[in-house]
Amino acid sequence: PTGSKTELNNIVVELHVNDSGSLSGAVETLETLHPLIVTALVADTTLTGTVQTYSQLTFSTMRSNLDGVNTLSRIYTLNNCKIIA
């Protein structure tokens, strides 16, 4: 039955912005999208009824290369999500 089995997991959301044209433009794009993404991730704390709770939302920003394209990446993690199975 639903809710009878729970486990803790981290949920990761990755955002990659092409920085080949302009690093400052990529930073501006990340900073513009950041509050929208954070709001969306924390607005529904149950993620449509699949998560009972989580401990915190963290994020990190790094440069990377995705399939040969230089990107500026922001990785969001919902830590210790109590998943309802």
JSON list of C-alpha atoms in Angstrom, two decimals:
[
{"chain": "A", "resi": 1, "resn": "PRO", "atom": "CA", "xyz": [0.00, 0.00, 0.00]},
{"chain": "A", "resi": 2, "resn": "THR", "atom": "CA", "xyz": [1.04, 3.60, -0.64]},
{"chain": "A", "resi": 3, "resn": "GLY", "atom": "CA", "xyz": [3.06, 5.08, 2.20]},
{"chain": "A", "resi": 4, "resn": "SER", "atom": "CA", "xyz": [3.93, 1.75, 3.75]},
{"chain": "A", "resi": 5, "resn": "LYS", "atom": "CA", "xyz": [7.51, 1.85, 2.52]},
{"chain": "A", "resi": 6, "resn": "THR", "atom": "CA", "xyz": [9.82, 4.86, 2.81]},
{"chain": "A", "resi": 7, "resn": "GLU", "atom": "CA", "xyz": [13.48, 5.52, 2.04]},
{"chain": "A", "resi": 8, "resn": "LEU", "atom": "CA", "xyz": [15.84, 8.50, 2.03]},
{"chain": "A", "resi": 9, "resn": "ASN", "atom": "CA", "xyz": [17.30, 9.71, -1.26]},
{"chain": "A", "resi": 10, "resn": "ASN", "atom": "CA", "xyz": [18.72, 12.88, -2.78]},
{"chain": "A", "resi": 11, "resn": "ILE", "atom": "CA", "xyz": [16.95, 14.36, -5.79]},
{"chain": "A", "resi": 12, "resn": "VAL", "atom": "CA", "xyz": [19.24, 16.22, -8.21]},
{"chain": "A", "resi": 13, "resn": "VAL", "atom": "CA", "xyz": [18.22, 18.79, -10.82]},
{"chain": "A", "resi": 14, "resn": "GLU", "atom": "CA", "xyz": [20.90, 20.02, -13.24]},
{"chain": "A", "resi": 15, "resn": "LEU", "atom": "CA", "xyz": [20.82, 23.23, -15.26]},
{"chain": "A", "resi": 16, "resn": "HIS", "atom": "CA", "xyz": [23.46, 23.67, -17.99]},
{"chain": "A", "resi": 17, "resn": "VAL", "atom": "CA", "xyz": [23.88, 26.98, -19.82]},
{"chain": "A", "resi": 18, "resn": "ASN", "atom": "CA", "xyz": [26.10, 27.31, -22.90]},
{"chain": "A", "resi": 19, "resn": "ASP", "atom": "CA", "xyz": [28.96, 29.68, -22.02]},
{"chain": "A", "resi": 20, "resn": "SER", "atom": "CA", "xyz": [30.81, 29.52, -25.35]},
{"chain": "A", "resi": 21, "resn": "GLY", "atom": "CA", "xyz": [29.44, 32.89, -26.43]},
{"chain": "A", "resi": 22, "resn": "SER", "atom": "CA", "xyz": [29.92, 34.76, -23.17]},
{"chain": "A", "resi": 23, "resn": "LEU", "atom": "CA", "xyz": [30.67, 33.61, -19.63]},
{"chain": "A", "resi": 24, "resn": "SER", "atom": "CA", "xyz": [29.08, 36.77, -18.23]},
{"chain": "A", "resi": 25, "resn": "GLY", "atom": "CA", "xyz": [25.95, 36.06, -20.29]},
{"chain": "A", "resi": 26, "resn": "ALA", "atom": "CA", "xyz": [25.83, 32.50, -18.94]},
{"chain": "A", "resi": 27, "resn": "VAL", "atom": "CA", "xyz": [26.17, 33.80, -15.37]},
{"chain": "A", "resi": 28, "resn": "GLU", "atom": "CA", "xyz": [23.37, 36.30, -16.00]},
{"chain": "A", "resi": 29, "resn": "THR", "atom": "CA", "xyz": [21.13, 33.52, -17.35]},
{"chain": "A", "resi": 30, "resn": "LEU", "atom": "CA", "xyz": [21.84, 31.29, -14.32]},
{"chain": "A", "resi": 31, "resn": "GLU", "atom": "CA", "xyz": [21.15, 34.12, -11.91]},
{"chain": "A", "resi": 32, "resn": "THR", "atom": "CA", "xyz": [17.90, 34.99, -13.70]},
{"chain": "A", "resi": 33, "resn": "LEU", "atom": "CA", "xyz": [16.66, 31.39, -13.59]},
{"chain": "A", "resi": 34, "resn": "HIS", "atom": "CA", "xyz": [17.91, 30.63, -10.06]},
{"chain": "A", "resi": 35, "resn": "PRO", "atom": "CA", "xyz": [15.03, 32.16, -8.05]},
{"chain": "A", "resi": 36, "resn": "LEU", "atom": "CA", "xyz": [12.48, 30.59, -10.40]},
{"chain": "A", "resi": 37, "resn": "ILE", "atom": "CA", "xyz": [13.99, 27.12, -10.01]},
{"chain": "A", "resi": 38, "resn": "VAL", "atom": "CA", "xyz": [14.33, 27.40, -6.22]},
{"chain": "A", "resi": 39, "resn": "THR", "atom": "CA", "xyz": [10.73, 28.60, -5.94]},
{"chain": "A", "resi": 40, "resn": "ALA", "atom": "CA", "xyz": [9.49, 25.72, -8.11]},
{"chain": "A", "resi": 41, "resn": "LEU", "atom": "CA", "xyz": [11.46, 23.12, -6.13]},
{"chain": "A", "resi": 42, "resn": "VAL", "atom": "CA", "xyz": [10.26, 24.28, -2.72]},
{"chain": "A", "resi": 43, "resn": "ALA", "atom": "CA", "xyz": [6.71, 25.32, -3.71]},
{"chain": "A", "resi": 44, "resn": "ASP", "atom": "CA", "xyz": [5.39, 21.76, -3.59]},
{"chain": "A", "resi": 45, "resn": "THR", "atom": "CA", "xyz": [7.29, 20.22, -0.69]},
{"chain": "A", "resi": 46, "resn": "THR", "atom": "CA", "xyz": [5.72, 16.82, -1.38]},
{"chain": "A", "resi": 47, "resn": "LEU", "atom": "CA", "xyz": [6.60, 16.82, -5.12]},
{"chain": "A", "resi": 48, "resn": "THR", "atom": "CA", "xyz": [3.05, 15.78, -6.00]},
{"chain": "A", "resi": 49, "resn": "GLY", "atom": "CA", "xyz": [2.74, 13.41, -3.06]},
{"chain": "A", "resi": 50, "resn": "THR", "atom": "CA", "xyz": [5.88, 11.35, -3.65]},
{"chain": "A", "resi": 51, "resn": "VAL", "atom": "CA", "xyz": [8.06, 13.00, -0.97]},
{"chain": "A", "resi": 52, "resn": "GLN", "atom": "CA", "xyz": [7.10, 13.21, 2.67]},
{"chain": "A", "resi": 53, "resn": "THR", "atom": "CA", "xyz": [9.90, 15.59, 3.66]},
{"chain": "A", "resi": 54, "resn": "TYR", "atom": "CA", "xyz": [13.44, 16.69, 2.85]},
{"chain": "A", "resi": 55, "resn": "SER", "atom": "CA", "xyz": [16.18, 18.24, 4.98]},
{"chain": "A", "resi": 56, "resn": "GLN", "atom": "CA", "xyz": [17.46, 21.08, 2.77]},
{"chain": "A", "resi": 57, "resn": "LEU", "atom": "CA", "xyz": [17.97, 22.38, -0.74]},
{"chain": "A", "resi": 58, "resn": "THR", "atom": "CA", "xyz": [21.61, 22.98, -1.70]},
{"chain": "A", "resi": 59, "resn": "PHE", "atom": "CA", "xyz": [23.23, 24.05, -4.96]},
{"chain": "A", "resi": 60, "resn": "SER", "atom": "CA", "xyz": [26.65, 24.37, -6.51]},
{"chain": "A", "resi": 61, "resn": "THR", "atom": "CA", "xyz": [27.89, 26.14, -9.63]},
{"chain": "A", "resi": 62, "resn": "MET", "atom": "CA", "xyz": [30.71, 24.88, -11.85]},
{"chain": "A", "resi": 63, "resn": "ARG", "atom": "CA", "xyz": [32.10, 25.03, -15.35]},
{"chain": "A", "resi": 64, "resn": "SER", "atom": "CA", "xyz": [31.81, 21.84, -17.35]},
{"chain": "A", "resi": 65, "resn": "ASN", "atom": "CA", "xyz": [31.80, 20.42, -20.83]},
{"chain": "A", "resi": 66, "resn": "LEU", "atom": "CA", "xyz": [28.65, 18.66, -21.96]},
{"chain": "A", "resi": 67, "resn": "ASP", "atom": "CA", "xyz": [28.96, 16.76, -25.25]},
{"chain": "A", "resi": 68, "resn": "GLY", "atom": "CA", "xyz": [31.73, 19.08, -26.42]},
{"chain": "A", "resi": 69, "resn": "VAL", "atom": "CA", "xyz": [29.94, 22.29, -25.42]},
{"chain": "A", "resi": 70, "resn": "ASN", "atom": "CA", "xyz": [31.40, 24.50, -22.70]},
{"chain": "A", "resi": 71, "resn": "THR", "atom": "CA", "xyz": [28.73, 25.12, -20.09]},
{"chain": "A", "resi": 72, "resn": "LEU", "atom": "CA", "xyz": [28.19, 26.83, -16.80]},
{"chain": "A", "resi": 73, "resn": "SER", "atom": "CA", "xyz": [26.26, 24.36, -14.66]},
{"chain": "A", "resi": 74, "resn": "ARG", "atom": "CA", "xyz": [24.21, 24.72, -11.53]},
{"chain": "A", "resi": 75, "resn": "ILE", "atom": "CA", "xyz": [23.37, 21.53, -9.67]},
{"chain": "A", "resi": 76, "resn": "TYR", "atom": "CA", "xyz": [20.44, 21.66, -7.23]},
{"chain": "A", "resi": 77, "resn": "THR", "atom": "CA", "xyz": [20.03, 18.88, -4.65]},
{"chain": "A", "resi": 78, "resn": "LEU", "atom": "CA", "xyz": [17.07, 18.19, -2.39]},
{"chain": "A", "resi": 79, "resn": "ASN", "atom": "CA", "xyz": [18.85, 16.34, 0.41]},
{"chain": "A", "resi": 80, "resn": "ASN", "atom": "CA", "xyz": [17.49, 13.42, 2.44]},
{"chain": "A", "resi": 81, "resn": "CYS", "atom": "CA", "xyz": [14.15, 13.23, 0.70]},
{"chain": "A", "resi": 82, "resn": "LYS", "atom": "CA", "xyz": [11.83, 10.80, 2.42]},
{"chain": "A", "resi": 83, "resn": "ILE", "atom": "CA", "xyz": [10.36, 9.05, -0.62]},
{"chain": "A", "resi": 84, "resn": "ILE", "atom": "CA", "xyz": [6.93, 7.47, -0.25]},
{"chain": "A", "resi": 85, "resn": "ALA", "atom": "CA", "xyz": [6.68, 4.20, -2.18]}
]
